Short mmCIF file of C-alpha atoms in Angstrom, two decimals:
data_model
loop_
_atom_site.label_atom_id
_atom_site.label_comp_id
_atom_site.label_asym_id
_atom_site.label_seq_id
_atom_site.Cartn_x
_atom_site.Cartn_y
_atom_site.Cartn_z
CA UNK J 1 0.00 0.00 0.00
CA UNK J 2 1.23 3.52 -0.86
CA UNK J 3 2.23 5.82 1.98
CA UNK J 4 0.39 8.81 0.50
CA UNK J 5 -2.64 8.71 -1.80
CA UNK J 6 -4.36 11.87 -3.00
CA UNK J 7 -7.43 11.78 -5.20
CA UNK J 8 -9.31 14.67 -6.81
CA UNK J 9 -7.88 17.36 -4.52
CA UNK J 10 -9.40 20.79 -5.09
CA UNK J 11 -8.85 24.12 -3.38
CA UNK J 12 -10.05 27.62 -4.20
CA UNK J 13 -9.70 31.01 -2.55
CA UNK J 14 -12.78 32.97 -3.49
CA UNK J 15 -13.02 32.91 -7.28
CA UNK J 16 -9.40 31.78 -7.69
CA UNK J 17 -9.06 28.03 -8.28
CA UNK J 18 -5.61 26.94 -7.03
CA UNK J 19 -5.85 23.12 -7.13
CA UNK J 20 -8.14 21.43 -9.66
CA UNK J 21 -8.65 17.73 -9.14
CA UNK J 22 -5.07 16.80 -8.29
CA UNK J 23 -4.12 13.10 -8.05
CA UNK J 24 -0.87 11.78 -6.58
CA UNK J 25 0.48 8.53 -5.14
CA UNK J 26 3.77 8.43 -3.21
CA UNK J 27 5.44 5.19 -2.19
CA UNK J 28 7.33 4.68 1.07
CA UNK J 29 10.95 5.79 0.70
CA UNK J 30 10.23 7.95 -2.35
CA UNK J 31 11.62 11.49 -2.60
CA UNK J 32 9.44 13.81 -4.66
CA UNK J 33 10.55 17.34 -5.61
CA UNK J 34 7.87 19.89 -6.49
CA UNK J 35 8.82 22.79 -8.73
CA UNK J 36 6.95 25.53 -10.54
CA UNK J 37 6.44 29.27 -10.77
CA UNK J 38 5.52 31.31 -7.71
CA UNK J 39 1.80 31.22 -7.00
CA UNK J 40 1.13 27.92 -8.80
CA UNK J 41 -0.16 26.17 -5.67
CA UNK J 42 2.87 24.23 -4.43
CA UNK J 43 2.71 25.44 -0.83
CA UNK J 44 -1.09 25.27 -0.74
CA UNK J 45 -0.82 21.65 -1.82
CA UNK J 46 1.44 20.76 1.12
CA UNK J 47 -0.78 22.62 3.54
CA UNK J 48 -3.82 20.71 2.26
CA UNK J 49 -2.08 17.41 2.99
CA UNK J 50 -1.79 18.36 6.67
CA UNK J 51 -5.19 20.11 6.65
CA UNK J 52 -3.57 23.41 7.54
CA UNK J 53 -5.72 24.42 4.58
CA UNK J 54 -9.02 22.54 4.32
CA UNK J 55 -9.48 21.19 0.75
CA UNK J 56 -12.76 21.95 -0.97
CA UNK J 57 -12.92 18.43 -2.36
CA UNK J 58 -11.02 15.18 -2.79
CA UNK J 59 -9.30 12.87 -0.33
CA UNK J 60 -5.90 12.57 1.34
CA UNK J 61 -4.90 9.16 2.73
CA UNK J 62 -1.72 8.87 4.80
CA UNK J 63 -0.45 5.43 5.72
CA UNK J 64 -3.93 3.98 5.22
CA UNK J 65 -5.79 6.66 7.19
CA UNK J 66 -7.88 9.30 5.46
CA UNK J 67 -7.20 12.64 7.11
CA UNK J 68 -9.96 14.31 5.06
CA UNK J 69 -12.65 11.85 6.15
CA UNK J 70 -15.53 13.07 8.27
CA UNK J 71 -14.75 12.34 11.92
CA UNK J 72 -11.06 11.54 11.26
CA UNK J 73 -8.66 11.92 14.20
CA UNK J 74 -6.70 14.65 12.45
CA UNK J 75 -4.21 15.23 15.26
CA UNK J 76 -3.33 11.53 15.45
CA UNK J 77 -2.85 11.24 11.69
CA UNK J 78 -0.72 14.39 11.63
CA UNK J 79 1.73 12.73 14.03
CA UNK J 80 2.86 10.50 11.18
CA UNK J 81 3.95 13.60 9.27
CA UNK J 82 6.42 16.39 9.85
CA UNK J 83 6.43 19.73 8.07
CA UNK J 84 9.37 22.12 7.69
CA UNK J 85 8.32 25.64 6.75
CA UNK J 86 10.04 28.56 5.06
CA UNK J 87 10.25 30.18 8.47
CA UNK J 88 11.51 28.11 11.37
CA UNK J 89 8.67 28.64 13.88
CA UNK J 90 10.76 27.65 16.89
CA UNK J 91 9.39 28.64 20.30
CA UNK J 92 11.48 31.70 21.10
CA UNK J 93 10.98 31.38 24.87
CA UNK J 94 12.35 27.79 24.92
CA UNK J 95 15.91 26.67 24.40
CA UNK J 96 16.82 24.13 21.73
CA UNK J 97 16.43 21.08 23.98
CA UNK J 98 13.01 22.20 25.22
CA UNK J 99 11.89 22.91 21.65
CA UNK J 100 12.80 19.36 20.67
CA UNK J 101 11.39 17.60 23.72
CA UNK J 102 8.06 19.39 24.03
CA UNK J 103 6.03 17.43 21.46
CA UNK J 104 7.32 13.89 22.08
CA UNK J 105 6.87 14.16 25.85
CA UNK J 106 3.35 15.62 25.60
CA UNK J 107 2.03 13.75 22.57
CA UNK J 108 3.98 10.47 22.52
CA UNK J 109 4.34 10.02 26.25
CA UNK J 110 8.15 9.83 26.19
CA UNK J 111 9.94 10.35 29.47
CA UNK J 112 12.05 13.50 29.53
CA UNK J 113 15.32 11.53 29.68
CA UNK J 114 14.24 9.44 26.67
CA UNK J 115 13.35 12.55 24.72
CA UNK J 116 16.63 14.24 25.60
CA UNK J 117 18.61 11.18 24.49
CA UNK J 118 16.76 11.20 21.16
CA UNK J 119 17.31 14.96 20.81
CA UNK J 120 21.04 14.75 21.49
CA UNK J 121 21.38 11.99 18.92
CA UNK J 122 19.61 14.09 16.27
CA UNK J 123 21.56 17.23 17.15
CA UNK J 124 24.77 15.29 16.75
CA UNK J 125 23.69 14.11 13.30
CA UNK J 126 23.15 17.69 12.11
CA UNK J 127 26.30 19.08 13.74
CA UNK J 128 24.59 20.98 16.57
CA UNK J 129 25.20 18.79 19.62
CA UNK J 130 26.83 21.69 21.48
CA UNK J 131 23.78 23.95 20.93
CA UNK J 132 21.25 22.11 23.10
CA UNK J 133 21.07 24.83 25.77
CA UNK J 134 21.02 27.81 23.41
CA UNK J 135 18.04 30.02 22.72
CA UNK J 136 16.76 30.30 19.14
CA UNK J 137 17.52 34.01 18.78
CA UNK J 138 21.29 33.43 19.10
CA UNK J 139 21.32 30.87 16.28
CA UNK J 140 21.81 31.59 12.60
CA UNK J 141 18.99 30.98 10.18
CA UNK J 142 20.63 27.81 8.93
CA UNK J 143 21.04 26.51 12.46
CA UNK J 144 17.42 27.29 13.30
CA UNK J 145 16.23 25.44 10.22
CA UNK J 146 18.33 22.40 11.14
CA UNK J 147 16.75 22.50 14.60
CA UNK J 148 13.30 22.70 12.96
CA UNK J 149 14.10 19.57 10.96
CA UNK J 150 15.25 17.80 14.14
CA UNK J 151 12.00 18.82 15.83
CA UNK J 152 10.07 17.02 13.09
CA UNK J 153 12.30 13.95 13.38
CA UNK J 154 11.72 13.79 17.13
CA UNK J 155 8.21 12.49 16.35
CA UNK J 156 9.64 9.75 14.09
CA UNK J 157 7.37 10.66 11.17
CA UNK J 158 6.80 8.44 8.17
CA UNK J 159 6.47 11.42 5.82
CA UNK J 160 8.31 14.75 5.75
CA UNK J 161 6.96 17.81 3.94
CA UNK J 162 9.40 20.63 3.10
CA UNK J 163 7.93 23.96 2.02
CA UNK J 164 10.85 25.82 0.41
CA UNK J 165 13.08 25.20 3.44
CA UNK J 166 15.92 27.41 2.17
CA UNK J 167 14.00 30.40 0.82
CA UNK J 168 14.33 32.46 4.02
CA UNK J 169 18.06 31.79 4.40
CA UNK J 170 21.11 33.79 3.41
CA UNK J 171 22.95 32.06 0.54
CA UNK J 172 25.82 30.99 2.79
CA UNK J 173 23.39 29.00 4.97
CA UNK J 174 21.52 27.19 2.20
CA UNK J 175 24.10 24.46 1.82
CA UNK J 176 24.00 23.36 5.46
CA UNK J 177 20.23 22.79 5.33
CA UNK J 178 20.37 20.99 1.98
CA UNK J 179 23.08 18.72 3.42
CA UNK J 180 20.67 17.57 6.15
CA UNK J 181 17.96 16.82 3.57
CA UNK J 182 20.49 14.86 1.51
CA UNK J 183 21.31 12.84 4.63
CA UNK J 184 17.63 12.01 5.09
CA UNK J 185 17.32 11.05 1.43
CA UNK J 186 20.13 8.53 1.82
CA UNK J 187 18.16 7.00 4.69
CA UNK J 188 15.13 6.54 2.42
CA UNK J 189 12.96 9.01 4.29
CA UNK J 190 9.75 9.63 2.35
CA UNK J 191 9.74 13.32 1.44
CA UNK J 192 7.82 15.90 -0.56
CA UNK J 193 10.08 18.89 -1.17
CA UNK J 194 8.85 22.19 -2.61
CA UNK J 195 11.99 23.94 -3.79
CA UNK J 196 13.43 26.54 -6.13
CA UNK J 197 16.86 24.90 -5.93
CA UNK J 198 16.87 23.17 -9.31
CA UNK J 199 20.24 21.45 -8.98
CA UNK J 200 19.22 20.10 -5.59
CA UNK J 201 15.89 18.84 -6.95
CA UNK J 202 17.72 17.04 -9.73
CA UNK J 203 20.19 15.47 -7.31
CA UNK J 204 18.03 14.34 -4.40
CA UNK J 205 14.67 13.34 -5.88
CA UNK J 206 13.36 10.15 -7.45
CA UNK J 207 10.55 12.05 -9.14
CA UNK J 208 9.92 15.69 -10.04
CA UNK J 209 6.47 17.27 -10.25
CA UNK J 210 6.07 20.47 -12.27
CA UNK J 211 3.04 22.42 -11.06
CA UNK J 212 1.00 24.60 -13.42
CA UNK J 213 -2.64 25.15 -14.36
CA UNK J 214 -3.94 24.07 -10.96
CA UNK J 215 -2.13 20.77 -10.59
CA UNK J 216 0.62 18.45 -11.75
CA UNK J 217 1.23 19.66 -15.30
CA UNK J 218 4.05 17.17 -15.92
CA UNK J 219 5.99 14.66 -13.86
CA UNK J 220 8.86 12.28 -14.35
CA UNK J 221 12.39 11.42 -13.33
CA UNK J 222 14.79 14.33 -12.80
CA UNK J 223 16.48 13.53 -16.12
CA UNK J 224 13.14 13.51 -17.95
CA UNK J 225 11.91 16.80 -16.48
CA UNK J 226 15.16 18.78 -16.60
CA UNK J 227 16.66 17.38 -19.80
CA UNK J 228 13.70 16.16 -21.87
CA UNK J 229 10.49 17.95 -20.82
CA UNK J 230 7.58 16.92 -23.04
CA UNK J 231 5.09 19.74 -22.49
CA UNK J 232 5.33 23.37 -23.50
CA UNK J 233 5.07 25.08 -20.10
CA UNK J 234 7.52 22.67 -18.48
CA UNK J 235 10.08 23.30 -21.19
CA UNK J 236 9.60 27.05 -20.92
CA UNK J 237 10.08 26.96 -17.14
CA UNK J 238 13.18 24.76 -17.28
CA UNK J 239 14.78 26.75 -20.10
CA UNK J 240 13.96 30.11 -18.66
CA UNK J 241 17.07 32.22 -18.38
CA UNK J 242 17.77 33.51 -14.90
CA UNK J 243 19.73 36.73 -14.48
CA UNK J 244 21.47 38.96 -11.94
CA UNK J 245 22.35 42.61 -12.51
CA UNK J 246 24.86 44.96 -10.88
CA UNK J 247 25.41 48.66 -11.53
CA UNK J 248 28.34 50.97 -10.75
CA UNK J 249 29.59 54.39 -11.86
CA UNK J 250 33.03 54.68 -10.32
CA UNK J 251 36.27 52.64 -10.04
CA UNK J 252 35.59 52.69 -6.27
CA UNK J 253 32.72 50.22 -6.62
CA UNK J 254 31.55 47.80 -3.92
CA UNK J 255 33.42 44.60 -4.79
CA UNK J 256 31.86 42.64 -1.90
CA UNK J 257 28.36 43.49 -3.09
CA UNK J 258 29.22 42.33 -6.60
CA UNK J 259 30.85 39.09 -5.46
CA UNK J 260 28.12 38.33 -2.95
CA UNK J 261 25.41 38.99 -5.50
CA UNK J 262 27.00 36.69 -8.08
CA UNK J 263 27.43 33.88 -5.57
CA UNK J 264 23.88 34.23 -4.22
CA UNK J 265 22.54 34.12 -7.79
CA UNK J 266 24.66 31.07 -8.64
CA UNK J 267 23.61 29.15 -5.53
CA UNK J 268 19.97 30.04 -6.09
CA UNK J 269 19.93 28.47 -9.54
CA UNK J 270 22.25 25.54 -9.02
CA UNK J 271 25.33 26.79 -10.87
CA UNK J 272 28.17 24.39 -10.04
CA UNK J 273 30.99 25.53 -7.75
CA UNK J 274 33.67 25.68 -10.46
CA UNK J 275 31.57 27.83 -12.76
CA UNK J 276 30.52 30.03 -9.85
CA UNK J 277 34.17 30.75 -9.03
CA UNK J 278 34.84 31.57 -12.67
CA UNK J 279 31.81 33.83 -12.87
CA UNK J 280 32.91 35.77 -9.80
CA UNK J 281 36.46 36.19 -11.07
CA UNK J 282 35.42 37.20 -14.59
CA UNK J 283 32.85 39.70 -13.28
CA UNK J 284 35.45 41.26 -11.00
CA UNK J 285 38.05 41.57 -13.75
CA UNK J 286 35.56 42.93 -16.31
CA UNK J 287 34.28 45.65 -14.00
CA UNK J 288 37.78 46.67 -12.92
CA UNK J 289 39.01 46.69 -16.52
CA UNK J 290 36.17 48.78 -17.98
CA UNK J 291 35.88 51.25 -15.13
CA UNK J 292 39.64 51.80 -15.09
CA UNK J 293 39.80 52.65 -18.81
CA UNK J 294 36.39 54.17 -19.56
CA UNK J 295 35.74 56.47 -16.62
CA UNK J 296 37.25 58.18 -13.61
CA UNK J 297 36.16 60.46 -10.80
CA UNK J 298 36.47 63.38 -13.23
CA UNK J 299 34.56 61.59 -16.01
CA UNK J 300 32.14 59.11 -14.43
CA UNK J 301 30.28 56.66 -16.65
CA UNK J 302 27.44 54.31 -15.78
CA UNK J 303 28.23 50.61 -15.92
CA UNK J 304 25.69 47.81 -15.93
CA UNK J 305 26.64 44.14 -15.63
CA UNK J 306 24.22 41.25 -16.12
CA UNK J 307 24.94 37.60 -15.40
CA UNK J 308 22.57 35.13 -17.05
CA UNK J 309 22.25 31.38 -16.74
CA UNK J 310 20.19 29.00 -18.84
CA UNK J 311 19.26 25.91 -16.84
CA UNK J 312 18.58 23.79 -19.92
CA UNK J 313 22.18 23.75 -21.20
CA UNK J 314 23.86 25.26 -18.09
CA UNK J 315 25.34 28.08 -20.16
CA UNK J 316 26.54 31.12 -18.21
CA UNK J 317 27.03 34.53 -19.80
CA UNK J 318 28.24 37.94 -18.65
CA UNK J 319 27.03 41.06 -20.47
CA UNK J 320 28.54 44.42 -19.55
CA UNK J 321 27.52 47.83 -20.87
CA UNK J 322 29.61 50.86 -19.95
CA UNK J 323 29.58 54.46 -21.18
CA UNK J 324 32.62 56.70 -21.55
CA UNK J 325 35.70 56.22 -23.73
CA UNK J 326 35.70 53.33 -26.24
CA UNK J 327 37.79 50.46 -24.90
CA UNK J 328 38.03 46.91 -26.25
CA UNK J 329 39.73 44.83 -23.55
CA UNK J 330 40.36 41.92 -25.92
CA UNK J 331 42.50 43.71 -28.55
CA UNK J 332 45.12 45.41 -26.41
CA UNK J 333 48.76 45.10 -27.46
CA UNK J 334 49.79 44.07 -23.95
CA UNK J 335 47.24 42.14 -21.98
CA UNK J 336 47.03 42.82 -18.27
CA UNK J 337 46.30 40.09 -15.77
CA UNK J 338 42.57 40.75 -15.90
CA UNK J 339 42.34 40.42 -19.68
CA UNK J 340 44.52 37.31 -19.60
CA UNK J 341 42.12 35.73 -17.12
CA UNK J 342 39.11 36.63 -19.27
CA UNK J 343 40.70 35.20 -22.42
CA UNK J 344 41.64 32.01 -20.60
CA UNK J 345 38.24 31.40 -19.01
CA UNK J 346 35.89 32.72 -21.68
CA UNK J 347 34.56 30.32 -24.28
CA UNK J 348 33.45 33.25 -26.41
CA UNK J 349 34.45 36.94 -26.14
CA UNK J 350 32.78 39.78 -28.06
CA UNK J 351 33.06 43.59 -28.03
CA UNK J 352 31.22 46.43 -29.74
CA UNK J 353 30.95 50.20 -29.29
CA UNK J 354 27.47 51.48 -30.10
CA UNK J 355 25.58 54.67 -29.23
CA UNK J 356 28.41 55.92 -27.04
CA UNK J 357 28.59 52.74 -24.95
CA UNK J 358 30.94 49.78 -24.68
CA UNK J 359 29.26 46.38 -25.02
CA UNK J 360 31.25 43.40 -23.76
CA UNK J 361 30.08 39.77 -23.62
CA UNK J 362 31.86 36.80 -22.06
CA UNK J 363 30.35 33.33 -22.42
CA UNK J 364 31.62 30.63 -20.05
#
């Protein structure tokens, strides 16, 4: 018997129909990633499974028990599930240990010493064994989210629901939370994961659901969805080019803001580490090179840099437009270090001067 069976699930808010007769079966041990544009119903779908949102129609059966049935013991059925939200929702007035022990002692009848032993084991697995006595407000966002995952695991659920668990985190903290989910995947934990992290969805899931038009528009293996989508909207979503822009008007630009923005963009859209490093270095050298030769404090010129990434073929591109004096960095008699780096790393380099502006493109 399947662990999760959903039939004909519908949900509307006023005149807006969000879910329209959605069907889904999930087997025990299966990891299912859910992707799609913002507002397509992904989070509403998870909330309907736990009855945090009451469906207008259809049924949800979890481990043989229908949570949507009239007279169902909803609280008891919910205990077989755990949900990790975008925000951490830890009890701010309780320390980490008390946050973890509260539910299993009150709802499962565990003795406090049993609950603490279970909590310490879980904290050790996520690298936070030394944080048991700390209050939530002194923890980073990534640490709080790892604690929130441990809190779910304290109830020994059969199904975990993740509602964009990294969306509220700074880019530097995303990896530590994804590492915990990877660990759970290796242990065959049954999971539904709503995520915008495409590379992570490809890596960790057995099946990917693309949501559109009020339900599951297309589903398949990660390779099928990301490399060979069959339907128009899926292909358009997967191939959509993501971009990041940065603007400056002086050689004294904010390098940390540029570097941090490029890395956050790359991590958001699953750009691999090697290409991310190359993107950061090329962006830095391009901006330095153009600002140094095209403008100065006496003759400022606006510069706009755009980094784009196409998920379909994983192609990364840097486009830079800068006013001021014409300057082609790729045709200088003596290349500086920056130009040498660009020529070495760039797969394709182009330059043009049009309408009083320098146009430079580097394709990696």
